[in-house]
N, C-alpha and C. Protein backbone atom coordinates (compact mmCIF):
# COMPACT_ATOMS: atom_id res chain seq x y z
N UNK A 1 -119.18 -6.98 -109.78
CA UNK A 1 -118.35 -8.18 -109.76
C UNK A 1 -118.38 -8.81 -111.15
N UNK A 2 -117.04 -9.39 -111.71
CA UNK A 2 -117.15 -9.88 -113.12
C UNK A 2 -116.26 -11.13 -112.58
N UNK A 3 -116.68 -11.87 -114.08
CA UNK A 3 -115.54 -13.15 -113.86
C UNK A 3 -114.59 -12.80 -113.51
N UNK A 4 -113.39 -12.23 -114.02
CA UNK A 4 -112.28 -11.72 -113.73
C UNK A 4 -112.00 -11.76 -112.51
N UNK A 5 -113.01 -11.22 -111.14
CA UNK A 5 -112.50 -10.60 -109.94
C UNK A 5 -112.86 -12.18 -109.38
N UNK A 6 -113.20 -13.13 -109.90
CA UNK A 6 -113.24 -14.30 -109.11
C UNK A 6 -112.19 -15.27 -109.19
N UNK A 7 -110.91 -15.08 -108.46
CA UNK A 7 -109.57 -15.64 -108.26
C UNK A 7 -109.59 -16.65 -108.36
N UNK A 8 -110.42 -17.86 -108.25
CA UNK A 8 -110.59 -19.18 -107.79
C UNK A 8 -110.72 -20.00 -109.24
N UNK A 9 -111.37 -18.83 -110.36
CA UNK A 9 -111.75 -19.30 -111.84
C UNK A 9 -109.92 -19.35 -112.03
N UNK A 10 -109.11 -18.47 -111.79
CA UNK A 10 -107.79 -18.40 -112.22
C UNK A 10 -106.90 -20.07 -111.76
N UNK A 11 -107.57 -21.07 -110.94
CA UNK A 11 -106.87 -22.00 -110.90
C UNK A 11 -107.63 -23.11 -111.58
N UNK A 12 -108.90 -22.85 -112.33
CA UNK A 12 -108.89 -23.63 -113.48
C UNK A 12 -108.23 -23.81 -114.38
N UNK A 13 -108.22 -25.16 -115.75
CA UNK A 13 -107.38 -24.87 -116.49
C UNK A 13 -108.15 -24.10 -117.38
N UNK A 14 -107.39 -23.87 -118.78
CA UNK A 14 -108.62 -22.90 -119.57
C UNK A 14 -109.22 -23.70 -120.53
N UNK A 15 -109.35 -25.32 -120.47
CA UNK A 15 -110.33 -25.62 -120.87
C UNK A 15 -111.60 -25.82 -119.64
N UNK A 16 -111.68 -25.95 -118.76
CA UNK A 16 -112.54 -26.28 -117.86
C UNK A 16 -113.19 -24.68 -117.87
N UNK A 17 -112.54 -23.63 -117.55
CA UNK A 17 -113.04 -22.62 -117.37
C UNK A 17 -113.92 -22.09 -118.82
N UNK A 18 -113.20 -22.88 -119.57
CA UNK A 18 -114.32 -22.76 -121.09
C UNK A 18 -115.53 -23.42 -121.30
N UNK A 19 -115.31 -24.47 -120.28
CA UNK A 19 -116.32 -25.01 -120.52
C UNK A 19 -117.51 -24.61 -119.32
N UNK A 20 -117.01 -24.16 -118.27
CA UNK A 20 -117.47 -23.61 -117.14
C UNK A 20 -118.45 -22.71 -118.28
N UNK A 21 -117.32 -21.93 -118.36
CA UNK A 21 -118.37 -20.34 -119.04
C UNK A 21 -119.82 -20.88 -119.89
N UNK A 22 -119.12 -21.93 -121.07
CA UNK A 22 -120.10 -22.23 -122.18
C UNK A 22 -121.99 -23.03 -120.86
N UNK A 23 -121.28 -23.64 -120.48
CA UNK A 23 -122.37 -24.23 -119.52
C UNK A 23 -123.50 -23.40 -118.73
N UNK A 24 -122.41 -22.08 -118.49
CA UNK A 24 -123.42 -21.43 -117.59
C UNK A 24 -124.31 -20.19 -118.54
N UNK A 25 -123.31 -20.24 -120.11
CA UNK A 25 -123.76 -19.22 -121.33
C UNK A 25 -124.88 -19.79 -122.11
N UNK A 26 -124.86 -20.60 -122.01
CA UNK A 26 -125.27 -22.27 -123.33
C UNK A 26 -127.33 -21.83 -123.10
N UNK A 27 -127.68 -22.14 -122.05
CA UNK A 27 -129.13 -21.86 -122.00
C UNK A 27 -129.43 -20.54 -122.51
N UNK A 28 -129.06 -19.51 -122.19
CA UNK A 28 -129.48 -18.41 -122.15
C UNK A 28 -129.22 -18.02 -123.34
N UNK A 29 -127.77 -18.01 -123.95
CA UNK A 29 -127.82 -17.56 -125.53
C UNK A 29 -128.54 -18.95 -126.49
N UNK A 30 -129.25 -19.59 -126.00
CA UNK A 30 -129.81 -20.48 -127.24
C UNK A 30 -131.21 -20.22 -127.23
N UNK A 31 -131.92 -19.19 -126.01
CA UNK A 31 -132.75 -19.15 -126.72
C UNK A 31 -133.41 -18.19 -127.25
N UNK A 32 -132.40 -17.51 -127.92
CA UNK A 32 -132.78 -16.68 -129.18
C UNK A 32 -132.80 -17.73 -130.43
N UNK A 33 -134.05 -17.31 -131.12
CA UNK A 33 -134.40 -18.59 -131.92
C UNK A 33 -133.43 -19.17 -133.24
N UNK A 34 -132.80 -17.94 -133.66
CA UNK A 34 -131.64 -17.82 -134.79
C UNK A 34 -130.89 -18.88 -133.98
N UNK A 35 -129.90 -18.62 -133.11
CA UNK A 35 -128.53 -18.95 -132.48
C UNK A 35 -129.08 -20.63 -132.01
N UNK A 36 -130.75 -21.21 -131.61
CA UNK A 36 -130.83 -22.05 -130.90
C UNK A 36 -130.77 -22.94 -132.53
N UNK A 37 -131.03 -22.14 -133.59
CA UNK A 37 -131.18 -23.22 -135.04
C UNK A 37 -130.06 -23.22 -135.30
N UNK A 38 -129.15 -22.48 -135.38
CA UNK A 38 -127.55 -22.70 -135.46
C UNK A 38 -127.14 -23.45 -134.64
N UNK A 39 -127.30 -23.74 -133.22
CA UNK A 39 -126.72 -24.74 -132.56
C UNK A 39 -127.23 -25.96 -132.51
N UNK A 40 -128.69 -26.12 -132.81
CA UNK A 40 -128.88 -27.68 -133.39
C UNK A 40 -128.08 -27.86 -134.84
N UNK A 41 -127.72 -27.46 -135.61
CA UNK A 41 -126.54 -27.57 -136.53
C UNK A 41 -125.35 -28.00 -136.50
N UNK A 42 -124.68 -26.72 -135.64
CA UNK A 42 -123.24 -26.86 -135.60
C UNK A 42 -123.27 -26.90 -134.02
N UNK A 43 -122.89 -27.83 -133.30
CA UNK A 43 -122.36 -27.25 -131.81
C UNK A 43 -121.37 -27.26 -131.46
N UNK A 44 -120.13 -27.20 -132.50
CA UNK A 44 -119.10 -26.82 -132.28
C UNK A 44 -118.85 -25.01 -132.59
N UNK A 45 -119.80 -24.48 -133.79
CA UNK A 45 -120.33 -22.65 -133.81
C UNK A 45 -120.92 -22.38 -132.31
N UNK A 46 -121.52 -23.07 -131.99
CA UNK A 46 -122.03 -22.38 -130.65
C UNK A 46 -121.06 -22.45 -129.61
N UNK A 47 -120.02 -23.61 -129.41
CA UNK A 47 -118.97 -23.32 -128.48
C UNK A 47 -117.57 -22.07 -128.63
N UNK A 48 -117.67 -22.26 -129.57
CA UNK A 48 -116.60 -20.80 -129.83
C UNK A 48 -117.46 -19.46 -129.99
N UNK A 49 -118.36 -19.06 -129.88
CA UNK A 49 -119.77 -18.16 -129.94
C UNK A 49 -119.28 -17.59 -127.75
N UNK A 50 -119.56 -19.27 -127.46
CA UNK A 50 -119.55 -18.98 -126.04
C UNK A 50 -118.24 -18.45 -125.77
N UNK A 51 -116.98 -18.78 -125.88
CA UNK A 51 -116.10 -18.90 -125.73
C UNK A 51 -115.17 -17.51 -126.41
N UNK A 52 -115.70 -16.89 -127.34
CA UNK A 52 -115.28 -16.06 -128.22
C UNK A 52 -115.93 -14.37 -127.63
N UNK A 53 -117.80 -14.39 -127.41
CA UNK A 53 -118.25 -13.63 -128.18
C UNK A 53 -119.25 -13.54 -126.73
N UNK A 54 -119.04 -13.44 -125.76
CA UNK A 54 -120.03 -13.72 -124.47
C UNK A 54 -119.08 -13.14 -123.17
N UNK A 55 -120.39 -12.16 -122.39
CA UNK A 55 -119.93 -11.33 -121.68
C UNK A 55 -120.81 -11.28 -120.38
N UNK A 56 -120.58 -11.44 -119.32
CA UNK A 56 -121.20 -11.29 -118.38
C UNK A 56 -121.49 -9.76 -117.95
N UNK A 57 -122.60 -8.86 -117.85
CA UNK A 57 -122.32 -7.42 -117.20
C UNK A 57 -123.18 -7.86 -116.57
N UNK A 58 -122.54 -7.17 -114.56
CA UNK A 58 -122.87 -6.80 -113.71
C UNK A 58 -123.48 -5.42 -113.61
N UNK A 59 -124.62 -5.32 -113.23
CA UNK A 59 -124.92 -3.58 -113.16
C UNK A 59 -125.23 -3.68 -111.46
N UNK A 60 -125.48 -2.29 -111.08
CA UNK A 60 -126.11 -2.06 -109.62
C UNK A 60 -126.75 -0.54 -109.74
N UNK A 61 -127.53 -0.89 -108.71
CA UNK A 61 -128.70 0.32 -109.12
C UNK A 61 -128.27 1.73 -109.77
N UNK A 62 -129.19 2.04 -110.51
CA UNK A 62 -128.72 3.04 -111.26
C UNK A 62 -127.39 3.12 -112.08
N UNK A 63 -127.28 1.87 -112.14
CA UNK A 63 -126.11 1.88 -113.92
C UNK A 63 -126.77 1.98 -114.52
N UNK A 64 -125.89 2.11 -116.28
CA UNK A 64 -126.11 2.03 -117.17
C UNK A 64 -125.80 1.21 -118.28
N UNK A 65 -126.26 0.53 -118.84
CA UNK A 65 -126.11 -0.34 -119.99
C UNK A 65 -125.98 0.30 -120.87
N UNK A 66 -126.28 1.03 -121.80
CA UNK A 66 -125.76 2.09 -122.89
C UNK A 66 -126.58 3.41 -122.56
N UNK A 67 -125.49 4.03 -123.72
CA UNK A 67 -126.85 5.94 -123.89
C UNK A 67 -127.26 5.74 -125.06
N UNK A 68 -128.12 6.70 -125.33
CA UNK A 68 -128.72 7.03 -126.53
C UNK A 68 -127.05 7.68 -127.26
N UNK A 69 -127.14 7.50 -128.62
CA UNK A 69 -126.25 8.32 -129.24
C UNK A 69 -125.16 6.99 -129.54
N UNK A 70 -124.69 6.45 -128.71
CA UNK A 70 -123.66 5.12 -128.56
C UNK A 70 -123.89 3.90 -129.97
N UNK A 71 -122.75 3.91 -130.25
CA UNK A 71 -122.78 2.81 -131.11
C UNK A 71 -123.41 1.70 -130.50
N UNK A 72 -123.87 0.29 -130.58
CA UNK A 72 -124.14 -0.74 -130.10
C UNK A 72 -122.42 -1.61 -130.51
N UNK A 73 -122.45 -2.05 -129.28
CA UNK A 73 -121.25 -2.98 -129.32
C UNK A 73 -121.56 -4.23 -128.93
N UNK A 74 -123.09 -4.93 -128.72
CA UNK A 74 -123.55 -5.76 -127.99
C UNK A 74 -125.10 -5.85 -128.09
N UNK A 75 -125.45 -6.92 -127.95
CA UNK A 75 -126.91 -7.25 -127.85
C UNK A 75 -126.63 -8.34 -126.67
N UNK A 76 -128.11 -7.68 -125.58
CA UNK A 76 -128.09 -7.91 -124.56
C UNK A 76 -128.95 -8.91 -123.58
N UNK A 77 -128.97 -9.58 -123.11
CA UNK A 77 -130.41 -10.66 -122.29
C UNK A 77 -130.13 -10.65 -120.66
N UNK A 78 -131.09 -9.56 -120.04
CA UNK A 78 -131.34 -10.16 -118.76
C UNK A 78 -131.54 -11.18 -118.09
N UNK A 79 -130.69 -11.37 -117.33
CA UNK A 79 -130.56 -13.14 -116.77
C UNK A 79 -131.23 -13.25 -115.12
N UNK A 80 -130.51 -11.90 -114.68
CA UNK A 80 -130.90 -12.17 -113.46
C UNK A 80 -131.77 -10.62 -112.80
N UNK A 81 -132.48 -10.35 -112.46
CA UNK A 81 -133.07 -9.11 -111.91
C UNK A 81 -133.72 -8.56 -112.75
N UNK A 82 -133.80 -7.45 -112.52
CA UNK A 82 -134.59 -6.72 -114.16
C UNK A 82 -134.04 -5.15 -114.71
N UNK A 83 -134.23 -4.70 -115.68
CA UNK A 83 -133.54 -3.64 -116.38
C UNK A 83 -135.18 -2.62 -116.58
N UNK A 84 -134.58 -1.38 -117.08
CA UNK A 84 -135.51 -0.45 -117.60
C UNK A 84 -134.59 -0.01 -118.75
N UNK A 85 -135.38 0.38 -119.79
CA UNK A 85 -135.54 0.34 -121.21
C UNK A 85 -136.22 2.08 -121.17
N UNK A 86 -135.13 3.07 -121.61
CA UNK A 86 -135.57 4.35 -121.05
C UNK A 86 -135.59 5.42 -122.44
N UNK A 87 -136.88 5.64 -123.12
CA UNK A 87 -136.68 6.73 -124.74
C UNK A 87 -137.67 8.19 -124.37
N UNK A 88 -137.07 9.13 -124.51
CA UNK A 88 -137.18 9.99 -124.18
C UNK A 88 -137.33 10.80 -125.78
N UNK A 89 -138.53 12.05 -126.33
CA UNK A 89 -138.46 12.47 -127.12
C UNK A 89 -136.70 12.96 -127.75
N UNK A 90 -136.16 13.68 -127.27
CA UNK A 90 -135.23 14.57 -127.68
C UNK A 90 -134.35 13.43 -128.58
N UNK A 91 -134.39 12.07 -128.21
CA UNK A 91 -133.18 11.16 -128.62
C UNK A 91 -134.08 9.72 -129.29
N UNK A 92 -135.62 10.09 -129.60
CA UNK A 92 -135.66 8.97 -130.19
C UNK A 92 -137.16 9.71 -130.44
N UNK A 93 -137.95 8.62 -132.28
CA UNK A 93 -138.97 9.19 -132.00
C UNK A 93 -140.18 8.54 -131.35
N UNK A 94 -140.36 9.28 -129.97
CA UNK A 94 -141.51 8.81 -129.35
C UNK A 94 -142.01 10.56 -128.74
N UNK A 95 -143.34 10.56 -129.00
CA UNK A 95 -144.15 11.58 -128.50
C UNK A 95 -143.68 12.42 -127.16
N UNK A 96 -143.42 10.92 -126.18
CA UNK A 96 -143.57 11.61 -124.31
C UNK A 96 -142.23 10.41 -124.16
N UNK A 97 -142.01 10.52 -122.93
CA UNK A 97 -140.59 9.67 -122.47
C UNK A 97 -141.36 8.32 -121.92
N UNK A 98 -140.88 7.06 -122.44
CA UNK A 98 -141.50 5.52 -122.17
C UNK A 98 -140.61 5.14 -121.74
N UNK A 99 -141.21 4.32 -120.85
CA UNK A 99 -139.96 3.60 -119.83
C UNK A 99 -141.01 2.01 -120.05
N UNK A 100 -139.69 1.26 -120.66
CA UNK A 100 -140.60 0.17 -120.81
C UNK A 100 -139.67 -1.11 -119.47
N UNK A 101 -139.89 -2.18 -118.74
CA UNK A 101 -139.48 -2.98 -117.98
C UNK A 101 -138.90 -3.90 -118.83
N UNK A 102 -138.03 -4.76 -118.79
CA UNK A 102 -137.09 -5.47 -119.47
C UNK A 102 -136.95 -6.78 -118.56
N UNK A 103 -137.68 -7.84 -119.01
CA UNK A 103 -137.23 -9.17 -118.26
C UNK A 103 -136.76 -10.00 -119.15
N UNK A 104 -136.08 -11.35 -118.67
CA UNK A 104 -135.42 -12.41 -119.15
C UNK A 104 -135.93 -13.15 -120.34
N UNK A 105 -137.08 -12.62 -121.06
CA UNK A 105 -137.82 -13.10 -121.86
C UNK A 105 -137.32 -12.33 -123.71
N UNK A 106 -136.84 -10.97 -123.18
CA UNK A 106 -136.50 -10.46 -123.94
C UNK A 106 -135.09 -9.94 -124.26
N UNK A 107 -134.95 -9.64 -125.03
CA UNK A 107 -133.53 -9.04 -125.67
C UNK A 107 -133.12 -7.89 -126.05
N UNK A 108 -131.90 -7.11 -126.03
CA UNK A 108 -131.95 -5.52 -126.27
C UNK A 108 -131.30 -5.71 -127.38
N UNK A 109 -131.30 -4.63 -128.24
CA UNK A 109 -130.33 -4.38 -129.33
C UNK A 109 -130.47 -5.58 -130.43
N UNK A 110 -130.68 -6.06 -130.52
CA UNK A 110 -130.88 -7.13 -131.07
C UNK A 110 -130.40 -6.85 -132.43
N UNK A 111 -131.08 -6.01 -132.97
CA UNK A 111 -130.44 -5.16 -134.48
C UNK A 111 -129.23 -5.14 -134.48
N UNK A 112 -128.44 -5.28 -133.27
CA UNK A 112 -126.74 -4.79 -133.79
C UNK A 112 -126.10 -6.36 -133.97
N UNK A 113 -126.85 -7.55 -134.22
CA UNK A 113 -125.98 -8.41 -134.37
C UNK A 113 -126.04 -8.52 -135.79
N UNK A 114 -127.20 -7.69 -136.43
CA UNK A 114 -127.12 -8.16 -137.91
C UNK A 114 -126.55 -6.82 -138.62
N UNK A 115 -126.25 -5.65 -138.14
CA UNK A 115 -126.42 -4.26 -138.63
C UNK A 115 -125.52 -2.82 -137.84
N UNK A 116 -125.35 -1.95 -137.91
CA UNK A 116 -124.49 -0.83 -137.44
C UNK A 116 -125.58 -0.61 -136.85
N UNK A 117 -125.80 -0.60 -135.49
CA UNK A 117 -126.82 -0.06 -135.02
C UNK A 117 -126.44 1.53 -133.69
N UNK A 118 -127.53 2.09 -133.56
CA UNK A 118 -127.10 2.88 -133.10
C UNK A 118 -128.19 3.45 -131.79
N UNK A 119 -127.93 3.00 -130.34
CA UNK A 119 -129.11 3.17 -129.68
C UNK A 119 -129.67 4.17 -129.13
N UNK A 120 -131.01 4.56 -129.14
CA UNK A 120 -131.84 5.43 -128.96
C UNK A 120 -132.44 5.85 -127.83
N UNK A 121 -131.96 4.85 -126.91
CA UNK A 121 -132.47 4.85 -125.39
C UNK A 121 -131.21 4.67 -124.60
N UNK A 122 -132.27 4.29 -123.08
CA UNK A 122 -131.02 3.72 -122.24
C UNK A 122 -131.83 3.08 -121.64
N UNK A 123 -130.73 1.95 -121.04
CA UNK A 123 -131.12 0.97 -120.59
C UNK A 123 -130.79 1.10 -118.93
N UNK A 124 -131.35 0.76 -117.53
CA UNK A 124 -130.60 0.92 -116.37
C UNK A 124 -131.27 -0.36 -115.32
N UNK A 125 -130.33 -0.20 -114.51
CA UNK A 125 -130.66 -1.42 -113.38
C UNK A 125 -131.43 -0.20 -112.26
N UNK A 126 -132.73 -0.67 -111.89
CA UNK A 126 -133.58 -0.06 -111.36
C UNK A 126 -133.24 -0.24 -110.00
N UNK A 127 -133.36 -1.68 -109.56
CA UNK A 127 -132.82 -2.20 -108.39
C UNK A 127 -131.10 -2.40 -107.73
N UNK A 128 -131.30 -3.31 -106.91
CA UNK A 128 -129.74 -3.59 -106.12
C UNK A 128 -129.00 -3.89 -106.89
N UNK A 129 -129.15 -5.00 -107.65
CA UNK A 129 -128.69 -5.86 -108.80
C UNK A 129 -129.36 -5.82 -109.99
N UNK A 130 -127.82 -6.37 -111.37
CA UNK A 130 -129.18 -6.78 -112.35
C UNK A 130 -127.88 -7.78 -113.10
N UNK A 131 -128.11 -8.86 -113.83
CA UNK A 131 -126.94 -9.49 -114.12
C UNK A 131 -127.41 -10.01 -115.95
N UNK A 132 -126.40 -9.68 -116.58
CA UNK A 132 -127.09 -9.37 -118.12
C UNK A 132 -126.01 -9.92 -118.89
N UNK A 133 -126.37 -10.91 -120.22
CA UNK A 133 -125.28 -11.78 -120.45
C UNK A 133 -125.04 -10.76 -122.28
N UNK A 134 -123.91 -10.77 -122.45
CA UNK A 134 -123.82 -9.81 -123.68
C UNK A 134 -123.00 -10.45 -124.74
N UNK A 135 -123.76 -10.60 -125.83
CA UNK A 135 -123.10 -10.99 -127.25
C UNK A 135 -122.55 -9.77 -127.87
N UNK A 136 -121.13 -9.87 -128.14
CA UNK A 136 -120.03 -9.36 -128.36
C UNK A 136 -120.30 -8.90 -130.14
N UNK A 137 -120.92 -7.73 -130.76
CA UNK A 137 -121.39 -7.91 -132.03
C UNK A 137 -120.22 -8.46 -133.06
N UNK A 138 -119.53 -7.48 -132.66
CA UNK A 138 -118.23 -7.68 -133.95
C UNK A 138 -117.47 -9.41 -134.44
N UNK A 139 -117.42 -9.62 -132.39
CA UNK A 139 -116.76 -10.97 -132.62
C UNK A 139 -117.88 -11.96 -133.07
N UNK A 140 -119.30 -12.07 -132.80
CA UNK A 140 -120.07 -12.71 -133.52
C UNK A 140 -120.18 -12.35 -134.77
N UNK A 141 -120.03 -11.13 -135.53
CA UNK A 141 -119.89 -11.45 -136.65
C UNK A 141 -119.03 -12.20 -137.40
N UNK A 142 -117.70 -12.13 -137.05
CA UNK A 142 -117.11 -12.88 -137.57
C UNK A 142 -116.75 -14.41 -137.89
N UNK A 143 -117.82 -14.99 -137.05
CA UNK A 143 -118.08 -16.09 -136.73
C UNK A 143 -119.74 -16.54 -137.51
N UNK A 144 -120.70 -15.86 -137.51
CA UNK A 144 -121.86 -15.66 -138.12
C UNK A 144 -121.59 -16.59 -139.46
């Protein structure tokens, strides 16, 4: 399920629904410590950030959030459920295959908001659900 499939957002206007989004985006992307010092700054950069550069992904068990090999198009924060964080020798260097757990505390990709990044793992929803809010690299750069 994405915003999109929720019909009811379609009889907002599109400032309310902007501001909807930024409200429910606003905690979660501020606290990465960069973006939370930029928005005590400017909080008019952080509303077009929300508004511009912010993505809700839905996963369900056994998706995937990226492969190894994949450009990064996004840096990622678990919001709701939890993710696995999956590197396997053949595609990254680690000895044996690590599967590390991924909660709301942390962030994926993180490198691709400053850099061409290119990921080495994969990421998956272990469980029923997993709900993961995604900064858009390119369009934050341009805004950066």
């Amino acid at each position: 399920l994405t915003e999109d499939a929720v019909l009811a957002l379609d009889m907002l206007s599109t400032g309310l629904r902007g501001e909807l989004h930024a409200s429910i985006c606003k905690p979660t992307l501020t606290s990465h410590q960069l973006i939370a010092l930029f928005n005590s700054i400017d909080l008019v950069w952080t509303n077009r950030v929300t508004q511009t550069c912010i993505e809700m992904v839905y996963l369900t068990k056994a998706d995937s959030l990226f492969f190894p090999g994949m450009a990064a198009t996004g840096t990622y924060k678990v919001i709701q459920g939890r993710a696995l964080y999956l590197q396997t020798p053949d595609t990254s260097l680690v000895a044996e295959a690590v599967e590390v757990q991924v909660d709301s505390s942390d962030w994926l990709s993180e490198g691709a908001l400053w850099c061409d990044w290119l990921h080495v793992g994969t990421t998956e929803c272990p469980d029923a659900s997993c709900k993961v809010l995604g900064v858009r690299t390119v369009e934050f750069g341009t805004l950066a």
